[in-house]
Amino acid sequence: MTTGRAVNGFLLDITGVLYNSIYKSDGSAIPKSAEAVDFVREEDVITPAPVVAQYCREHELRPHLFVRDDVLEYFDGIDTTSPNCVVMGEVEEGFSFDRINRAFRVLLNMPKPLLITMGNGKFFQRVDGPCIDVGAFAAALKFSTNCEIVMIGDDLLSDVGGAQACGMRGIQVKTGKWRPDFEKLPVKPDLTADCLYDAVKMIADNGFRL
Amino acid sequence: MSRKIKTALIDLSGTLHIEDLAIPGAQAALEKLRKHVAVKFVTNTTKESKNLLHQRLRDCGFAIEKDEIFTSLSAARDLITKQQYRPFFILDDKAMEDFEGIPTEDPNAVVLGLAPEKFTEEYMNRAFRLIKEKNAALIAIHKAKYYQKKDGLHVGPGFYAAGLEAVANVEAKVVGKPNKLFFQMALESLGNVDFSSAVMIGDDVDDDVIGAISAGMHGILVKTGKFRSGDERKVQNVAESFVEAVDMIIENKV
């Protein structure tokens, strides 16, 4: 018997769902997540970087880029001299005091300091424990420079709530940063599963309906 | 005419000296000031113990006794012993001398000061985990947004305190300036807790001057150290440097 509405596509969060982050390495896959997803085409992976680059072009912004090397290509062709904003991405690869201080000085010297962040996660889960994320640095830079903040991306704390607010169904997986006390939060997932594989299997067994 | 000001609290770094260089004329200005008011040196500096601070001032040519210096580190130690905190210290090694004997096993508090060598991902994540998972208290020796070094401005401990507050759902307890209790303890040690006849001289418009005014004291902002153009619009009494600030006090212009 199959009940529920058709599920025609999946948006997958990555860290904590497909794989766990490990400091200075490629991370480790969460068991069976590869089987859950036959293959992930590059165009199926949505990240904030190209959206931020487009935002910069539309608003004629010259960003000081504080991002991972592998997203720099999205910013090709954008003038980065005499920056009038700072773009900050995830900090998974660790941060250096020197880079942060540079971003701080760039902001402090702007007449109207503007910080664009990719996401606003408070922390991300790594195998050795939780680590402070973009949200911490955004708050810190705002405190020290009184900058305006524009956030582009998902809010890690409410992937589920954020999706539901758009009319999508939200599924909570108990991997990554999940904790039992999440059950006390006001967001109620449409489905809760131990891991991605179990979630996909439940939906598949139900004729791709939820 | 009776003098309005009877006591002066004087900031050190940025006001009397910048690293190893005294502000020109400050040594003589201090001697002149001492003839009129009682003075105490108050500093949020967390990078050095009181011994090192005192030595540096002597080397700059200032005639100052060690017990005339009241530091936020001393205030922090008082708070730690009173509350029986077992701290995870994010402090410069040179400051740790002031915390000898404090137990640090199984920490239930994070003590954050100006320690650039320890503003690393490892230290910050450890602090974050203690606060989030063990409910550790967050004590900020001070919350300076930034400070001046010879090569330019650097983010201060306030930067990291604000970051931790935002993500670990905690409020930092500030021990040093502009905490009113800190100013009070400094004045108490001079035997005069009358805020209305006291003045704070400093280069940090927020933590020194506005902090002092909020506590009920007078404040004079000096345009040296971390002073940035525009700061002078936030307060009434502004002096080119400590030298001119002393003249303002002696001439009753505060």
Short mmCIF file of C-alpha atoms in Angstrom, two decimals:
data_model
loop_
_atom_site.label_atom_id
_atom_site.label_comp_id
_atom_site.label_asym_id
_atom_site.label_seq_id
_atom_site.Cartn_x
_atom_site.Cartn_y
_atom_site.Cartn_z
CA MET A 1 0.00 0.00 0.00
CA THR A 2 1.31 3.41 -0.78
CA THR A 3 0.11 6.57 0.91
CA GLY A 4 1.10 10.20 0.87
CA ARG A 5 2.16 12.66 -1.82
CA ALA A 6 4.65 11.83 -4.53
CA VAL A 7 8.29 12.58 -3.85
CA ASN A 8 9.92 13.64 -7.11
CA GLY A 9 13.24 14.90 -5.91
CA PHE A 10 15.51 15.13 -2.88
CA LEU A 11 17.50 18.07 -1.56
CA LEU A 12 20.29 16.68 0.55
CA ASP A 13 22.25 18.51 3.15
CA ILE A 14 25.82 17.31 2.91
CA THR A 15 27.86 17.50 6.08
CA GLY A 16 26.27 15.30 8.71
CA VAL A 17 24.00 13.58 6.19
CA LEU A 18 26.21 12.16 3.44
CA TYR A 19 29.52 12.30 5.27
CA ASN A 20 31.17 13.41 8.45
CA SER A 21 33.80 16.11 8.38
CA ILE A 22 37.27 15.22 9.62
CA TYR A 23 39.86 17.91 10.28
CA LYS A 24 42.28 18.36 7.40
CA SER A 25 41.06 15.33 5.46
CA ASP A 26 38.33 14.41 3.00
CA GLY A 27 36.05 13.17 5.76
CA SER A 28 34.36 9.81 6.16
CA ALA A 29 31.16 8.67 4.50
CA ILE A 30 28.22 7.90 6.74
CA PRO A 31 27.47 4.18 6.32
CA LYS A 32 25.28 3.34 3.33
CA SER A 33 24.86 6.95 2.21
CA ALA A 34 26.54 6.08 -1.10
CA GLU A 35 24.00 3.32 -1.69
CA ALA A 36 21.24 5.75 -0.81
CA VAL A 37 22.28 8.00 -3.61
CA ASP A 38 23.22 6.07 -6.78
CA PHE A 39 25.26 8.90 -7.97
CA VAL A 40 25.19 12.62 -7.34
CA ARG A 41 25.55 14.65 -10.48
CA GLU A 42 27.52 17.86 -10.07
CA GLU A 43 24.50 19.92 -11.12
CA ASP A 44 22.44 18.27 -8.38
CA VAL A 45 24.63 19.78 -5.69
CA ILE A 46 23.41 23.26 -4.74
CA THR A 47 25.85 25.48 -2.85
CA PRO A 48 25.65 29.16 -1.99
CA ALA A 49 28.88 30.21 -3.77
CA PRO A 50 27.51 30.74 -7.30
CA VAL A 51 24.51 32.54 -5.80
CA VAL A 52 26.78 34.88 -3.87
CA ALA A 53 28.89 35.54 -6.99
CA GLN A 54 25.72 36.46 -8.89
CA TYR A 55 24.64 38.72 -6.01
CA CYS A 56 28.00 40.52 -6.21
CA ARG A 57 27.61 41.03 -9.98
CA GLU A 58 24.05 42.33 -9.64
CA HIS A 59 24.96 44.81 -6.91
CA GLU A 60 28.31 45.78 -8.48
CA LEU A 61 30.17 44.64 -5.36
CA ARG A 62 33.93 44.13 -5.25
CA PRO A 63 34.41 41.34 -2.70
CA HIS A 64 37.32 40.53 -0.44
CA LEU A 65 37.01 36.73 -0.62
CA PHE A 66 37.40 34.75 2.56
CA VAL A 67 36.37 31.42 1.02
CA ARG A 68 37.71 27.99 0.22
CA ASP A 69 40.01 27.78 -2.82
CA ASP A 70 37.68 25.43 -4.66
CA VAL A 71 34.86 27.98 -4.93
CA LEU A 72 37.07 30.80 -6.23
CA GLU A 73 36.20 29.84 -9.83
CA TYR A 74 32.62 31.08 -9.32
CA PHE A 75 34.04 34.55 -8.77
CA ASP A 76 36.12 34.64 -11.97
CA GLY A 77 35.80 37.95 -13.73
CA ILE A 78 34.56 39.82 -10.66
CA ASP A 79 36.74 42.80 -9.75
CA THR A 80 38.25 42.22 -6.31
CA THR A 81 40.45 45.32 -6.10
CA SER A 82 39.50 48.03 -3.54
CA PRO A 83 36.93 45.72 -1.97
CA ASN A 84 33.64 47.19 -0.74
CA CYS A 85 32.41 44.03 0.92
CA VAL A 86 33.70 40.84 2.49
CA VAL A 87 32.41 37.44 1.38
CA MET A 88 32.82 34.74 3.97
CA GLY A 89 32.26 31.04 3.45
CA GLU A 90 32.41 27.99 5.64
CA VAL A 91 35.34 27.54 7.93
CA GLU A 92 35.59 23.76 7.79
CA GLU A 93 39.21 23.79 6.72
CA GLY A 94 40.15 25.71 9.82
CA PHE A 95 40.96 29.38 10.04
CA SER A 96 44.04 31.42 10.57
CA PHE A 97 44.24 34.48 12.75
CA ASP A 98 45.96 36.33 9.95
CA ARG A 99 43.10 35.79 7.46
CA ILE A 100 40.49 36.83 9.99
CA ASN A 101 42.43 39.94 10.91
CA ARG A 102 42.67 40.85 7.22
CA ALA A 103 38.92 40.46 6.75
CA PHE A 104 38.38 42.57 9.89
CA ARG A 105 40.66 45.38 8.61
CA VAL A 106 38.99 45.41 5.20
CA LEU A 107 35.57 45.82 6.87
CA LEU A 108 36.75 48.41 9.40
CA ASN A 109 38.13 50.60 6.62
CA MET A 110 34.84 50.66 4.67
CA PRO A 111 32.55 53.65 5.16
CA LYS A 112 29.58 51.23 5.12
CA PRO A 113 30.97 47.81 6.06
CA LEU A 114 29.14 44.94 4.35
CA LEU A 115 29.62 41.25 5.11
CA ILE A 116 28.06 38.54 2.91
CA THR A 117 28.06 35.12 4.52
CA MET A 118 27.39 31.77 2.95
CA GLY A 119 25.05 30.30 5.49
CA ASN A 120 24.87 31.26 9.12
CA GLY A 121 25.57 27.94 10.81
CA LYS A 122 26.45 28.18 14.47
CA PHE A 123 28.53 25.04 14.35
CA PHE A 124 29.18 22.01 12.19
CA GLN A 125 29.82 18.50 13.36
CA ARG A 126 33.25 16.94 12.99
CA VAL A 127 34.27 13.47 14.19
CA ASP A 128 36.14 14.96 17.16
CA GLY A 129 33.23 17.15 18.18
CA PRO A 130 31.30 20.32 17.29
CA CYS A 131 33.25 23.25 15.77
CA ILE A 132 32.29 26.91 15.53
CA ASP A 133 31.15 27.93 12.06
CA VAL A 134 30.43 30.98 9.88
CA GLY A 135 27.72 32.24 12.26
CA ALA A 136 30.28 32.75 15.03
CA PHE A 137 32.56 34.83 12.79
CA ALA A 138 29.66 36.84 11.41
CA ALA A 139 28.62 37.80 14.96
CA ALA A 140 32.23 38.54 15.89
CA LEU A 141 32.83 40.75 12.84
CA LYS A 142 29.55 42.55 13.42
CA PHE A 143 30.60 43.26 17.01
CA SER A 144 34.02 44.56 16.05
CA THR A 145 33.11 46.52 12.91
CA ASN A 146 29.36 47.18 13.15
CA CYS A 147 28.96 45.78 9.63
CA GLU A 148 25.70 45.00 7.86
CA ILE A 149 25.25 41.26 7.22
CA VAL A 150 23.59 39.62 4.21
CA MET A 151 23.16 35.86 4.64
CA ILE A 152 22.82 33.58 1.63
CA GLY A 153 22.34 29.85 2.11
CA ASP A 154 20.64 27.39 4.39
CA ASP A 155 20.40 27.84 8.08
CA LEU A 156 21.95 24.67 9.42
CA LEU A 157 19.89 24.78 12.55
CA SER A 158 16.65 24.58 10.61
CA ASP A 159 17.25 22.71 7.36
CA VAL A 160 14.00 20.97 8.18
CA GLY A 161 12.13 24.06 9.38
CA GLY A 162 13.52 26.15 6.54
CA ALA A 163 12.34 23.61 3.98
CA GLN A 164 8.88 23.32 5.54
CA ALA A 165 8.56 27.10 5.50
CA CYS A 166 8.94 26.88 1.69
CA GLY A 167 6.26 24.21 1.43
CA MET A 168 8.66 21.29 1.12
CA ARG A 169 8.68 18.29 3.38
CA GLY A 170 11.56 18.14 5.83
CA ILE A 171 13.27 14.97 6.96
CA GLN A 172 15.45 14.78 10.03
CA VAL A 173 18.28 12.26 10.02
CA LYS A 174 19.88 11.28 13.30
CA THR A 175 23.43 11.59 12.07
CA GLY A 176 25.82 14.57 12.13
CA LYS A 177 24.91 17.22 14.65
CA TRP A 178 21.58 15.65 15.63
CA ARG A 179 21.00 15.40 19.39
CA PRO A 180 18.08 13.81 21.29
CA ASP A 181 17.03 17.22 22.62
CA PHE A 182 16.21 18.34 19.05
CA GLU A 183 12.90 16.60 19.72
CA LYS A 184 12.04 19.46 22.06
CA LEU A 185 12.43 22.11 19.31
CA PRO A 186 9.27 23.61 17.77
CA VAL A 187 10.07 22.27 14.29
CA LYS A 188 8.38 18.88 13.68
CA PRO A 189 9.91 16.90 10.81
CA ASP A 190 7.67 15.09 8.34
CA LEU A 191 9.86 12.05 8.89
CA THR A 192 12.63 11.09 11.24
CA ALA A 193 15.14 8.37 10.32
CA ASP A 194 18.37 7.01 11.75
CA CYS A 195 20.34 7.83 8.62
CA LEU A 196 19.94 8.88 5.01
CA TYR A 197 19.75 5.29 3.77
CA ASP A 198 16.86 4.46 6.12
CA ALA A 199 15.00 7.63 5.12
CA VAL A 200 15.34 6.93 1.42
CA LYS A 201 14.42 3.27 1.90
CA MET A 202 11.26 4.17 3.85
CA ILE A 203 10.16 6.52 1.10
CA ALA A 204 11.12 4.10 -1.67
CA ASP A 205 9.25 1.24 0.05
CA ASN A 206 6.26 3.55 0.18
CA GLY A 207 6.27 3.97 -3.59
CA PHE A 208 8.19 7.22 -3.37
CA ARG A 209 5.45 8.82 -1.37
CA LEU A 210 5.56 10.58 1.99
CA MET B 1 37.73 77.59 43.65
CA SER B 2 37.59 73.99 44.82
CA ARG B 3 38.88 71.43 42.40
CA LYS B 4 36.24 69.32 40.73
CA ILE B 5 38.53 66.38 40.20
CA LYS B 6 40.20 64.65 43.14
CA THR B 7 41.19 61.27 41.67
CA ALA B 8 42.38 60.15 38.25
CA LEU B 9 42.31 56.65 36.81
CA ILE B 10 44.83 56.43 34.00
CA ASP B 11 44.89 53.85 31.23
CA LEU B 12 48.31 52.51 30.26
CA SER B 13 48.67 51.01 26.76
CA GLY B 14 47.81 53.64 24.17
CA THR B 15 47.56 56.42 26.74
CA LEU B 16 50.91 56.56 28.57
CA HIS B 17 52.85 54.38 26.14
CA ILE B 18 52.61 52.30 22.99
CA GLU B 19 54.56 49.07 23.45
CA ASP B 20 58.05 50.18 24.49
CA LEU B 21 57.70 53.86 23.66
CA ALA B 22 56.37 56.46 26.07
CA ILE B 23 53.95 59.09 24.73
CA PRO B 24 56.16 62.20 24.37
CA GLY B 25 56.03 64.39 27.48
CA ALA B 26 53.91 61.93 29.43
CA GLN B 27 56.49 61.29 32.16
CA ALA B 28 56.68 64.95 33.18
CA ALA B 29 52.91 65.42 32.78
CA LEU B 30 52.33 62.59 35.25
CA GLU B 31 54.58 64.21 37.85
CA LYS B 32 52.68 67.47 37.36
CA LEU B 33 49.32 65.68 37.82
CA ARG B 34 50.41 63.94 41.01
CA LYS B 35 50.75 67.35 42.73
CA HIS B 36 46.99 67.89 42.35
CA VAL B 37 45.13 64.56 42.39
CA ALA B 38 45.53 60.99 43.60
CA VAL B 39 46.22 58.59 40.73
CA LYS B 40 45.77 54.90 39.96
CA PHE B 41 46.77 53.08 36.80
CA VAL B 42 44.05 50.84 35.49
CA THR B 43 44.63 48.48 32.67
CA ASN B 44 42.73 45.79 30.84
CA THR B 45 45.97 44.39 29.55
CA THR B 46 45.91 40.62 29.69
CA LYS B 47 49.12 39.94 27.86
CA GLU B 48 51.44 40.48 30.76
CA SER B 49 51.64 39.93 34.48
CA LYS B 50 51.81 42.94 36.79
CA ASN B 51 55.57 42.46 37.21
CA LEU B 52 56.23 42.71 33.48
CA LEU B 53 53.90 45.70 33.12
CA HIS B 54 55.61 47.54 35.92
CA GLN B 55 59.07 46.83 34.48
CA ARG B 56 58.03 48.12 31.07
CA LEU B 57 56.74 51.39 32.58
CA ARG B 58 59.94 51.90 34.54
CA ASP B 59 61.96 51.26 31.38
CA CYS B 60 59.89 53.97 29.64
CA GLY B 61 60.91 56.46 32.30
CA PHE B 62 57.71 56.56 34.38
CA ALA B 63 58.05 56.82 38.16
CA ILE B 64 55.31 54.36 39.12
CA GLU B 65 55.11 51.83 41.98
CA LYS B 66 53.82 48.33 41.38
CA ASP B 67 50.95 48.70 43.85
CA GLU B 68 49.67 51.73 41.95
CA ILE B 69 48.69 49.44 39.11
CA PHE B 70 45.28 47.77 39.16
CA THR B 71 44.82 45.20 36.45
CA SER B 72 41.86 43.30 35.08
CA LEU B 73 43.88 40.13 35.72
CA SER B 74 43.78 40.82 39.48
CA ALA B 75 40.05 41.44 39.22
CA ALA B 76 39.69 38.17 37.28
CA ARG B 77 41.58 36.19 39.87
CA ASP B 78 39.30 37.57 42.58
CA LEU B 79 36.23 36.46 40.63
CA ILE B 80 37.65 33.00 39.93
CA THR B 81 38.45 32.28 43.58
CA LYS B 82 35.15 33.70 44.80
CA GLN B 83 33.09 31.54 42.40
CA GLN B 84 35.42 28.55 42.70
CA TYR B 85 35.88 28.37 38.96
CA ARG B 86 38.29 25.84 37.43
CA PRO B 87 39.27 27.70 34.29
CA PHE B 88 40.34 26.76 30.80
CA PHE B 89 42.62 29.72 30.21
CA ILE B 90 42.97 31.44 26.85
CA LEU B 91 45.58 33.85 28.08
CA ASP B 92 49.06 34.83 27.04
CA ASP B 93 51.69 32.70 28.80
CA LYS B 94 53.20 35.92 30.18
CA ALA B 95 49.99 36.58 32.12
CA MET B 96 49.73 33.15 33.71
CA GLU B 97 52.05 34.14 36.56
CA ASP B 98 49.10 36.02 38.09
CA PHE B 99 47.04 32.81 38.25
CA GLU B 100 49.40 30.49 40.00
CA GLY B 101 47.67 28.04 42.30
CA ILE B 102 44.30 28.14 40.54
CA PRO B 103 43.01 24.61 39.83
CA THR B 104 42.43 23.85 36.14
CA GLU B 105 41.41 20.17 36.10
CA ASP B 106 37.95 19.41 34.66
CA PRO B 107 37.28 23.03 33.70
CA ASN B 108 33.91 24.66 34.40
CA ALA B 109 34.82 28.09 33.06
CA VAL B 110 36.55 29.64 30.07
CA VAL B 111 38.71 32.68 30.83
CA LEU B 112 39.37 34.67 27.68
CA GLY B 113 41.93 37.44 27.39
CA LEU B 114 44.14 38.93 24.70
CA ALA B 115 46.16 35.94 23.53
CA PRO B 116 46.68 36.05 19.76
CA GLU B 117 48.85 32.91 19.77
CA LYS B 118 45.89 31.08 21.26
CA PHE B 119 43.21 32.59 19.03
CA THR B 120 43.28 29.37 17.08
CA GLU B 121 40.67 26.94 15.92
CA GLU B 122 41.83 24.44 18.50
CA TYR B 123 41.46 26.75 21.48
CA MET B 124 38.21 28.32 20.30
CA ASN B 125 36.58 24.97 19.60
CA ARG B 126 37.66 23.66 22.99
CA ALA B 127 36.12 26.75 24.60
CA PHE B 128 32.96 26.31 22.52
CA ARG B 129 32.60 22.65 23.53
CA LEU B 130 33.12 23.38 27.24
CA ILE B 131 30.42 26.05 27.16
CA LYS B 132 27.96 24.13 25.01
CA GLU B 133 28.41 20.65 26.44
CA LYS B 134 29.62 21.25 29.99
CA ASN B 135 27.78 24.52 30.68
CA ALA B 136 31.05 26.28 31.42
CA ALA B 137 30.86 29.98 32.28
CA LEU B 138 32.47 32.44 29.87
CA ILE B 139 34.60 35.11 31.54
CA ALA B 140 36.04 37.83 29.35
CA ILE B 141 38.81 39.78 30.97
CA HIS B 142 37.59 42.54 28.71
CA LYS B 143 35.71 42.82 25.44
CA ALA B 144 37.96 45.11 23.43
CA LYS B 145 36.83 45.01 19.79
CA TYR B 146 40.35 45.66 18.60
CA TYR B 147 43.64 47.08 19.76
CA GLN B 148 46.57 48.96 18.28
CA LYS B 149 49.91 47.39 17.50
CA LYS B 150 52.82 48.95 15.62
CA ASP B 151 51.71 47.24 12.40
CA GLY B 152 48.04 48.21 12.65
CA LEU B 153 44.80 47.12 14.29
CA HIS B 154 44.17 43.56 15.48
CA VAL B 155 40.94 41.95 16.65
CA GLY B 156 40.66 41.80 20.42
CA PRO B 157 39.12 39.29 22.81
CA GLY B 158 35.74 41.00 22.42
CA PHE B 159 35.67 39.67 18.87
CA TYR B 160 35.90 36.07 20.06
CA ALA B 161 33.66 36.63 23.07
CA ALA B 162 30.94 37.95 20.74
CA GLY B 163 31.37 34.93 18.45
CA LEU B 164 31.11 32.45 21.32
CA GLU B 165 28.11 34.29 22.79
CA ALA B 166 26.28 34.05 19.47
CA VAL B 167 26.78 30.34 18.95
CA ALA B 168 27.03 28.87 22.43
CA ASN B 169 24.03 30.70 23.86
CA VAL B 170 25.98 32.25 26.71
CA GLU B 171 26.58 35.75 28.02
CA ALA B 172 30.17 36.67 28.80
CA LYS B 173 30.93 38.12 32.24
CA VAL B 174 33.23 41.06 31.72
CA VAL B 175 35.74 41.57 34.48
CA GLY B 176 37.72 44.62 33.39
CA LYS B 177 36.77 48.02 31.96
CA PRO B 178 33.99 49.06 31.39
CA ASN B 179 32.56 46.92 34.18
CA LYS B 180 31.52 49.38 36.91
CA LEU B 181 32.78 47.06 39.64
CA PHE B 182 36.27 47.29 38.17
CA PHE B 183 36.27 51.10 38.38
CA GLN B 184 34.86 50.89 41.89
CA MET B 185 37.60 48.52 43.08
CA ALA B 186 40.22 50.87 41.61
CA LEU B 187 38.78 53.91 43.41
CA GLU B 188 38.33 51.96 46.65
CA SER B 189 42.05 51.26 46.67
CA LEU B 190 42.62 55.04 46.63
CA GLY B 191 40.29 55.50 49.57
CA ASN B 192 37.84 57.58 47.56
CA VAL B 193 34.78 56.01 45.99
CA ASP B 194 33.21 59.30 44.98
CA PHE B 195 32.66 58.72 41.26
CA SER B 196 31.63 62.34 40.66
CA SER B 197 35.08 63.69 41.55
CA ALA B 198 36.95 61.02 39.62
CA VAL B 199 38.12 61.09 36.01
CA MET B 200 39.25 58.28 33.67
CA ILE B 201 41.83 59.12 30.99
CA GLY B 202 42.06 56.64 28.10
CA ASP B 203 42.33 55.97 24.36
CA ASP B 204 39.43 53.51 24.08
CA VAL B 205 36.30 55.61 23.61
CA ASP B 206 33.98 52.73 24.57
CA ASP B 207 35.76 50.80 27.33
CA ASP B 208 37.65 53.73 28.93
CA VAL B 209 35.67 56.92 28.45
CA ILE B 210 32.03 55.94 27.89
CA GLY B 211 32.53 53.14 30.42
CA ALA B 212 33.69 55.65 33.03
CA ILE B 213 30.87 58.07 32.26
CA SER B 214 28.31 55.26 32.56
CA ALA B 215 29.74 54.48 35.99
CA GLY B 216 29.23 58.11 37.04
CA MET B 217 32.78 59.37 36.56
CA HIS B 218 34.20 61.99 34.21
CA GLY B 219 36.14 60.83 31.17
CA ILE B 220 38.81 62.29 28.90
CA LEU B 221 39.49 60.69 25.52
CA VAL B 222 43.08 60.96 24.26
CA LYS B 223 43.81 60.89 20.55
CA THR B 224 46.65 58.39 20.78
CA GLY B 225 46.83 54.60 20.70
CA LYS B 226 43.72 52.94 19.31
CA PHE B 227 41.86 56.26 18.88
CA ARG B 228 40.16 56.45 15.48
CA SER B 229 38.91 59.55 13.74
CA GLY B 230 35.23 59.90 14.58
CA ASP B 231 35.58 58.65 18.16
CA GLU B 232 35.79 62.26 19.37
CA ARG B 233 32.18 62.84 18.32
CA LYS B 234 30.95 60.41 20.96
CA VAL B 235 32.25 62.23 24.06
CA GLN B 236 32.70 65.73 25.42
CA ASN B 237 36.25 65.89 26.81
CA VAL B 238 38.88 65.20 24.15
CA ALA B 239 42.64 65.84 24.45
CA GLU B 240 45.45 65.46 21.91
CA SER B 241 47.33 63.24 24.36
CA PHE B 242 47.86 62.54 28.05
CA VAL B 243 49.88 65.78 28.31
CA GLU B 244 46.92 67.96 27.30
CA ALA B 245 44.55 65.83 29.42
CA VAL B 246 46.59 66.67 32.52
CA ASP B 247 46.34 70.37 31.72
CA MET B 248 42.56 70.04 31.33
CA ILE B 249 42.29 68.55 34.81
CA ILE B 250 44.60 71.06 36.49
CA GLU B 251 42.80 73.97 34.81
CA ASN B 252 39.41 72.57 35.95
CA LYS B 253 38.21 72.25 32.36
CA VAL B 254 36.69 68.80 32.79
#
